[in-house]
XYZ file of C-alpha atoms in Angstrom:
516
model
C 0.000 0.000 0.000
C 1.478 3.306 -1.071
C 2.234 5.772 1.714
C -0.493 8.451 1.999
C -2.502 6.996 -0.830
C -5.898 8.680 -1.240
C -9.063 7.040 -2.530
C -12.621 8.167 -2.994
C -14.022 5.257 -0.954
C -12.495 2.753 1.458
C -14.570 -0.354 2.164
C -13.698 -2.374 5.260
C -14.293 -6.119 4.962
C -14.792 -8.539 2.078
C -17.794 -10.562 3.162
C -21.228 -10.179 1.607
C -21.473 -6.542 2.732
C -18.030 -5.461 1.533
C -18.155 -7.270 -1.798
C -21.694 -6.023 -2.375
C -20.545 -2.452 -1.730
C -17.634 -2.891 -4.144
C -19.915 -4.196 -6.888
C -22.371 -1.355 -6.348
C -19.635 1.272 -6.482
C -18.415 -0.087 -9.802
C -21.944 -0.153 -11.165
C -22.250 3.525 -10.162
C -19.111 4.279 -12.175
C -16.890 4.696 -9.111
C -13.604 2.852 -9.534
C -11.418 4.859 -7.150
C -11.942 2.626 -4.135
C -10.207 -0.078 -2.131
C -11.487 -2.979 -0.047
C -9.445 -3.403 3.131
C -9.456 -7.027 4.258
C -7.655 -8.222 7.392
C -7.263 -11.814 6.164
C -5.619 -13.241 3.057
C -8.839 -14.122 1.201
C -12.414 -12.944 0.775
C -15.444 -14.425 2.469
C -15.898 -12.746 5.832
C -17.828 -14.936 8.251
C -18.087 -17.661 5.591
C -14.300 -17.812 5.477
C -13.804 -17.714 9.230
C -16.486 -20.250 10.145
C -15.314 -23.567 8.764
C -16.385 -25.833 11.601
C -17.788 -29.318 10.845
C -21.365 -29.106 9.615
C -21.238 -25.363 8.924
C -24.096 -24.354 6.629
C -26.635 -21.585 6.109
C -30.123 -21.713 7.626
C -31.556 -19.565 4.804
C -32.326 -21.220 1.444
C -29.487 -20.844 -1.043
C -31.442 -19.018 -3.742
C -32.448 -16.342 -1.242
C -29.053 -16.173 0.416
C -27.337 -14.715 -2.644
C -27.211 -11.390 -4.442
C -30.125 -10.570 -6.727
C -27.594 -9.184 -9.234
C -25.525 -12.383 -9.116
C -27.927 -15.343 -9.166
C -26.369 -18.774 -8.909
C -28.219 -21.481 -10.859
C -25.796 -24.142 -9.607
C -26.452 -24.234 -5.874
C -25.986 -27.933 -4.990
C -28.438 -27.991 -2.072
C -31.495 -26.089 -0.923
C -29.469 -25.085 2.170
C -25.867 -24.812 1.056
C -22.810 -25.509 3.142
C -20.011 -23.137 4.054
C -17.727 -24.322 1.278
C -20.371 -23.593 -1.373
C -21.143 -20.118 -0.024
C -17.479 -19.248 0.182
C -16.979 -20.448 -3.398
C -19.907 -18.257 -4.440
C -18.238 -15.180 -2.903
C -14.987 -15.995 -4.705
C -17.012 -16.261 -7.919
C -18.632 -12.856 -7.319
C -15.186 -11.364 -6.683
C -13.874 -12.614 -10.016
C -17.026 -12.036 -12.074
C -17.196 -8.346 -11.143
C -13.445 -7.724 -11.361
C -12.973 -6.825 -7.700
C -9.566 -8.349 -6.992
C -7.529 -5.306 -8.149
C -9.366 -3.261 -5.521
C -8.809 -5.639 -2.593
C -5.925 -5.116 -0.155
C -5.431 -8.340 1.786
C -3.676 -8.510 5.171
C -4.739 -4.895 5.706
C -6.516 -4.900 9.032
C -7.717 -1.437 10.013
C -5.945 -0.379 13.200
C -7.400 3.122 13.601
C -9.422 5.670 11.641
C -9.671 9.391 12.374
C -11.841 12.043 10.792
C -9.828 14.994 9.445
C -12.261 17.882 9.827
C -10.034 20.376 8.055
C -9.699 18.352 4.873
C -13.007 16.470 5.228
C -11.571 13.007 4.826
C -10.723 9.914 6.832
C -7.163 9.052 7.835
C -6.851 5.267 7.987
C -4.047 3.293 9.597
C -3.832 -0.312 8.447
C -1.475 -3.208 9.028
C 0.102 -2.437 5.657
C 0.364 1.330 5.806
C -1.750 4.469 5.820
C -4.195 5.999 3.389
C -6.937 8.594 3.304
C -10.461 8.348 1.944
C -13.352 10.716 1.344
C -15.899 8.075 2.343
C -15.603 4.947 4.477
C -17.990 2.003 4.252
C -17.678 -0.313 7.237
C -18.766 -3.840 6.321
C -17.041 -5.755 9.094
C -20.315 -7.457 10.022
C -21.748 -8.258 13.456
C -20.568 -11.895 13.397
C -16.871 -11.261 12.923
C -15.324 -11.141 16.414
C -15.812 -14.311 18.502
C -16.899 -13.921 22.098
C -15.430 -16.291 24.698
C -16.806 -15.735 28.204
C -14.468 -15.157 31.110
C -14.429 -18.507 32.904
C -12.363 -18.861 36.103
C -9.569 -21.366 35.579
C -9.883 -21.490 31.790
C -6.356 -20.159 31.238
C -4.889 -23.151 33.135
C -6.896 -25.817 31.286
C -4.313 -28.345 30.010
C -6.332 -29.458 26.979
C -7.429 -27.803 23.747
C -9.621 -24.676 23.703
C -11.049 -22.900 20.657
C -14.105 -21.006 19.414
C -16.335 -22.377 16.680
C -15.302 -19.475 14.417
C -11.619 -20.320 14.905
C -11.842 -24.070 14.422
C -8.584 -25.967 14.858
C -8.635 -28.453 11.995
C -5.297 -29.904 13.095
C -6.773 -31.151 16.361
C -8.135 -34.679 16.075
C -11.368 -35.114 18.036
C -11.558 -38.880 17.574
C -12.071 -40.577 20.905
C -11.693 -37.343 22.863
C -13.831 -36.139 25.752
C -15.250 -32.867 24.492
C -17.191 -30.063 26.175
C -19.414 -28.052 23.827
C -20.387 -24.718 25.384
C -23.472 -23.044 23.931
C -26.616 -24.032 22.056
C -26.825 -21.442 19.281
C -26.861 -21.793 15.516
C -23.252 -22.995 15.329
C -23.543 -25.495 18.182
C -26.552 -27.297 16.732
C -24.558 -27.900 13.547
C -21.358 -28.884 15.322
C -22.911 -31.378 17.769
C -24.298 -33.848 15.187
C -21.161 -33.459 13.051
C -18.708 -34.432 15.802
C -20.865 -36.733 17.948
C -20.020 -39.928 15.998
C -16.275 -39.216 16.311
C -15.785 -38.156 19.912
C -15.513 -40.498 22.850
C -17.874 -38.441 24.983
C -19.607 -35.137 24.349
C -20.854 -32.922 27.179
C -23.129 -30.089 26.077
C -23.369 -27.106 28.420
C -26.754 -25.557 27.742
C -27.485 -22.279 29.475
C -30.725 -21.778 27.513
C -32.399 -24.405 25.299
C -33.244 -23.437 21.747
C -36.387 -23.930 19.712
C -35.422 -26.232 16.856
C -37.446 -26.958 13.727
C -36.652 -29.620 11.084
C -34.263 -28.569 8.354
C -35.898 -29.621 5.108
C -32.728 -29.875 3.083
C -32.140 -31.829 -0.111
C -29.771 -32.004 -3.025
C -30.740 -29.916 -6.049
C -30.625 -32.260 -8.996
C -28.929 -31.712 -12.326
C -32.243 -31.238 -14.129
C -33.226 -28.384 -11.808
C -29.894 -26.687 -12.247
C -30.016 -27.032 -16.014
C -33.476 -25.477 -15.974
C -32.223 -22.512 -13.948
C -29.289 -22.052 -16.331
C -31.445 -22.269 -19.456
C -34.313 -20.150 -18.102
C -32.914 -17.596 -15.624
C -36.394 -16.301 -14.785
C -37.087 -19.604 -13.005
C -34.366 -18.723 -10.501
C -36.027 -15.354 -9.972
C -39.398 -17.021 -9.429
C -37.889 -19.440 -6.914
C -36.234 -16.576 -5.067
C -39.446 -14.566 -5.122
C -41.473 -17.381 -3.589
C -38.920 -17.896 -0.823
C -38.910 -14.155 -0.119
C -42.696 -13.858 -0.150
C -43.210 -16.650 2.362
C -40.859 -14.960 4.803
C -42.461 -11.561 4.317
C -45.818 -13.065 5.285
C -44.293 -14.460 8.486
C -43.067 -11.102 9.739
C -46.305 -9.927 11.364
C -46.305 -12.894 13.738
C -42.844 -11.843 14.954
C -43.440 -8.104 15.058
C -47.125 -7.601 15.911
C -48.808 -10.839 16.970
C -46.352 -13.065 18.886
C -49.241 -15.096 20.318
C -49.828 -16.514 16.851
C -46.524 -18.393 17.194
C -48.081 -20.926 19.565
C -48.825 -23.293 16.674
C -45.167 -23.182 15.633
C -44.181 -24.080 19.197
C -46.376 -27.173 19.076
C -44.720 -28.228 15.811
C -41.289 -27.737 17.372
C -42.250 -29.885 20.375
C -43.445 -32.646 18.066
C -40.140 -32.449 16.233
C -38.343 -32.950 19.550
C -40.615 -35.777 20.693
C -39.961 -37.777 17.531
C -36.224 -37.878 18.212
C -35.991 -37.657 22.001
C -37.877 -40.424 23.823
C -36.419 -39.782 27.269
C -38.861 -37.435 29.109
C -36.101 -36.118 31.386
C -33.999 -35.113 28.389
C -37.033 -33.568 26.678
C -37.653 -31.476 29.794
C -34.092 -30.165 29.637
C -34.437 -29.293 25.956
C -37.824 -27.551 26.169
C -37.550 -23.733 26.242
C -39.645 -21.663 28.644
C -39.904 -18.627 26.351
C -41.957 -17.831 23.287
C -40.589 -19.313 20.070
C -38.923 -16.649 17.938
C -37.645 -14.643 20.915
C -34.259 -16.182 20.144
C -33.534 -17.201 16.573
C -35.443 -20.333 15.559
C -32.840 -22.944 14.659
C -33.100 -25.494 11.879
C -31.755 -29.027 12.231
C -32.968 -32.551 11.636
C -29.840 -34.066 13.210
C -29.416 -32.135 16.473
C -31.994 -33.909 18.635
C -31.052 -37.415 17.407
C -27.409 -36.648 18.263
C -28.320 -35.529 21.786
C -30.177 -38.809 22.330
C -27.069 -40.894 21.615
C -25.451 -42.730 24.572
C -22.132 -40.844 24.347
C -23.782 -37.414 24.835
C -24.615 -35.695 28.118
C -26.740 -32.537 28.242
C -26.037 -30.287 31.217
C -28.886 -27.812 31.641
C -26.604 -25.136 33.016
C -23.860 -22.861 31.783
C -20.143 -23.462 32.263
C -18.978 -21.587 35.361
C -15.505 -22.853 36.242
C -12.568 -24.941 35.044
C -10.444 -26.889 37.538
C -7.560 -28.508 35.696
C -9.184 -30.970 33.286
C -12.525 -30.726 35.082
C -15.233 -28.427 33.768
C -17.874 -27.346 36.260
C -21.376 -26.116 35.465
C -23.266 -23.477 37.429
C -25.442 -26.256 38.927
C -22.344 -28.108 40.174
C -22.235 -30.785 37.457
C -18.665 -31.829 36.661
C -17.048 -33.557 33.693
C -13.493 -34.517 32.762
C -12.684 -33.315 29.249
C -9.801 -33.134 26.802
C -11.127 -30.202 24.767
C -13.478 -27.241 25.197
C -15.258 -25.805 22.163
C -17.036 -22.486 22.595
C -20.098 -21.809 20.478
C -20.794 -18.669 22.462
C -21.433 -16.146 19.722
C -19.846 -12.862 18.776
C -19.381 -9.243 19.819
C -22.573 -7.946 18.203
C -23.778 -4.981 20.269
C -20.169 -3.980 21.043
C -18.512 -4.367 17.658
C -14.722 -4.041 18.059
C -14.406 -1.858 14.924
C -16.247 0.859 16.893
C -13.211 1.203 19.169
C -11.092 2.078 16.136
C -13.206 4.832 14.589
C -12.624 8.383 15.882
C -15.207 10.908 14.728
C -15.478 14.667 14.313
C -15.626 15.373 18.049
C -12.612 13.226 18.905
C -14.756 10.443 20.364
C -14.675 6.852 19.203
C -17.782 5.272 17.782
C -17.784 2.966 20.803
C -17.923 5.989 23.117
C -20.727 7.484 21.057
C -22.603 4.191 21.356
C -21.919 3.612 25.072
C -25.659 3.878 25.777
C -26.564 1.653 22.826
C -25.901 1.490 19.103
C -27.953 3.864 16.969
C -27.601 4.967 13.371
C -29.828 6.773 10.906
C -31.522 4.141 8.735
C -29.010 1.634 10.070
C -26.193 3.395 8.246
C -25.078 6.818 9.533
C -24.024 7.721 13.075
C -24.093 11.364 14.183
C -20.619 12.897 14.449
C -19.080 10.502 11.925
C -19.280 12.252 8.540
C -19.044 10.252 5.339
C -18.996 7.030 7.359
C -21.551 4.374 6.531
C -22.152 0.996 8.133
C -23.441 -2.023 6.215
C -25.463 -4.242 8.574
C -25.531 -1.486 11.140
C -27.811 -1.064 14.169
C -31.321 -2.519 13.839
C -30.814 -4.036 10.410
C -30.710 -7.701 11.456
C -33.430 -10.211 10.644
C -34.922 -13.027 12.655
C -36.543 -14.988 9.856
C -35.157 -14.074 6.430
C -32.031 -13.397 4.390
C -29.611 -10.665 5.405
C -28.654 -10.268 1.752
C -31.992 -8.501 1.249
C -31.070 -5.937 3.910
C -27.549 -5.549 2.552
C -28.854 -4.753 -0.930
C -31.199 -2.131 0.526
C -28.259 -0.492 2.260
C -26.319 -0.606 -1.000
C -29.133 1.413 -2.591
C -28.698 3.970 0.178
C -24.927 4.006 -0.339
C -25.365 4.588 -4.069
C -27.653 7.575 -3.502
C -25.327 8.893 -0.791
C -22.465 8.979 -3.298
C -24.685 10.671 -5.908
C -25.666 13.341 -3.411
C -22.036 14.053 -2.535
C -21.207 14.483 -6.209
C -24.162 16.794 -6.764
C -23.492 18.896 -3.674
C -19.764 19.283 -4.146
C -16.934 18.924 -6.603
C -16.394 15.407 -7.967
C -12.979 14.048 -7.032
C -10.079 13.906 -9.421
C -7.206 11.403 -9.626
C -5.761 10.415 -6.239
C -8.320 12.623 -4.540
C -7.330 15.947 -6.122
C -10.321 18.239 -6.166
C -12.347 15.886 -3.957
C -13.133 15.679 -0.290
C -14.589 19.189 -0.218
C -18.004 18.173 1.017
C -19.284 15.693 3.551
C -22.597 14.649 5.040
C -23.000 14.196 8.782
C -26.217 12.713 10.172
C -28.056 15.213 12.363
C -28.367 13.999 15.969
C -32.077 14.844 15.962
C -32.619 12.737 12.840
C -30.734 9.789 14.353
C -32.740 10.031 17.567
C -36.033 10.329 15.703
C -35.242 7.248 13.613
C -34.094 5.292 16.659
C -37.147 6.308 18.710
C -39.470 5.101 15.954
C -37.611 1.792 15.657
C -37.623 1.211 19.410
C -41.322 2.093 19.667
C -42.125 -0.554 17.067
C -39.840 -2.975 18.868
C -41.919 -2.921 22.071
C -44.518 -5.410 20.880
C -42.213 -7.748 18.948
C -41.491 -11.282 20.084
C -37.812 -10.358 20.513
C -38.752 -7.937 23.290
C -41.827 -9.631 24.761
C -40.955 -13.315 24.361
C -39.348 -13.724 27.778
C -35.786 -14.570 26.759
C -32.333 -13.051 26.934
C -30.676 -13.064 23.538
C -27.708 -11.603 21.701
C -30.173 -9.252 20.032
C -30.225 -7.191 23.248
C -27.496 -4.890 24.532
C -26.481 -4.792 28.240
C -29.289 -2.330 29.009
C -31.876 -4.680 27.503
C -32.472 -2.571 24.392
C -32.826 -4.386 21.087
C -30.271 -2.623 18.880
C -29.846 -5.497 16.458
C -33.111 -6.514 14.789
C -35.255 -4.668 12.240
C -38.888 -4.671 13.475
C -40.535 -4.852 10.073
C -40.492 -6.388 6.624
C -37.609 -6.209 4.188
C -39.968 -4.301 1.875
C -40.400 -1.581 4.492
C -36.643 -1.310 4.946
C -36.107 -1.121 1.198
C -38.523 1.819 1.011
C -36.819 3.534 3.956
C -33.384 3.318 2.315
C -34.272 4.030 -1.296
C -33.117 7.669 -1.122
C -31.004 9.866 1.122
C -33.095 12.615 2.730
C -30.742 15.604 2.877
C -32.877 17.185 5.598
C -31.537 14.442 7.889
C -27.919 15.490 7.284
C -25.722 18.473 7.878
C -23.655 19.490 4.866
C -19.985 20.110 5.683
C -17.785 22.133 3.332
C -14.086 22.768 3.197
C -13.141 26.457 2.852
C -12.878 27.466 -0.771
C -15.390 24.931 -2.033
C -17.633 26.370 -4.777
C -21.288 26.775 -3.902
C -23.589 23.835 -4.436
C -25.639 23.613 -7.581
C -29.094 25.130 -7.635
C -32.058 23.014 -6.643
C -33.050 22.634 -10.273
C -29.571 21.599 -11.331
C -29.411 19.214 -8.397
C -32.712 17.537 -9.266
C -31.638 17.129 -12.869
C -28.272 15.707 -11.839
C -29.787 13.217 -9.409
C -32.313 12.116 -12.009
């Protein structure tokens, strides 16, 4: 990376959000951008999570970009290796590799108010950018709880997102900590290999069957020959999930039928009433993410598996101790304990216009205008920001909506100021900073809608909630509503910043014509 290189846009991360942003920038005619990736390959969470059984719980044809349909998905729910290959394919198809800077972890970013640009320190050098798009994602930094005695454990310890493929689990005594989306895939994948598996379950999950199957050659040939059939398939999958949203957001009591189906699913595989009692949640289904697996319950019923209905509280040498006092001797501890979602580490590395980090700005809870713009952080946009998550559908739908917002944001900057020249000459003279009142108004409306959702009323504690109990993660509506809310940038919600000497903005008529 050249010293003091300047670009129009710096994108952080090369998962779905970062690659999607790069594609959208190119489609808008913007080629002066870089993608800063901390690892040595693209893929984001689908690169980092390579644990046994790793797969998506959203159907393949919906969990892909609308502008890059894949007629060759091998299964209705594709595995990690297929999704990662898809992202590599997108990277090559849209010519993104020349823009990507691998091994370039962002160490610190500071807003330069005098020159209206971001100064970015990376592992490979420094650069400046007029606009920064943060696409690090909420599932990028593993969270391992602080367990007394863990540091002195003589065996193997790792997180599901940092799987040690060199460690042989065959015949080992293994403790699996957590019962989230990763754990229910890992347990059935490793159960046949390990000597004994002890599952530490702080909170049981609602689990529905995963109706997965191979997509035959005839189907794939049809999708290749008639691309509209892929669009129809995607549309049906999307429509079904849109119809489900009201039960989650307005009428949680309607989810009782789904609970009964989930209990039947458990009863078919788990005959032991004591084990069923341990595995039955005491909160409304949907409060935590509904998990999909047809192999999880059968694995738990196997004779070499013990379910401890309590969280891990202490480690004494090779002995792991649950909060209820249950003990087990183990050779390895695998944490499926989630990620830093409401306290994203990237926020510690972003210093805004007032000299505060984004983490300091968000100390009372994450909030951003339309899930993208935080007050006091000009020309900084987050992909999959606060309250953009989904509990029942594909995040790619939300990402594409935010890409629409990004595209209009860049158009507005060009209309309001002077388009940038080579290496930034002539650019960086204008910036947009979300007005605090606009951010608060947006956040208040989101939180008001959140009050009656199952995520807030269902009686559970989930990673959707921050330490104060506020849901700063989930979007309380349909993807259609979010798409409408992010179709255009409302300039009334932003303060326009200008560098001294910048020519006046175009007239309203000229602006309207330019935007059109």
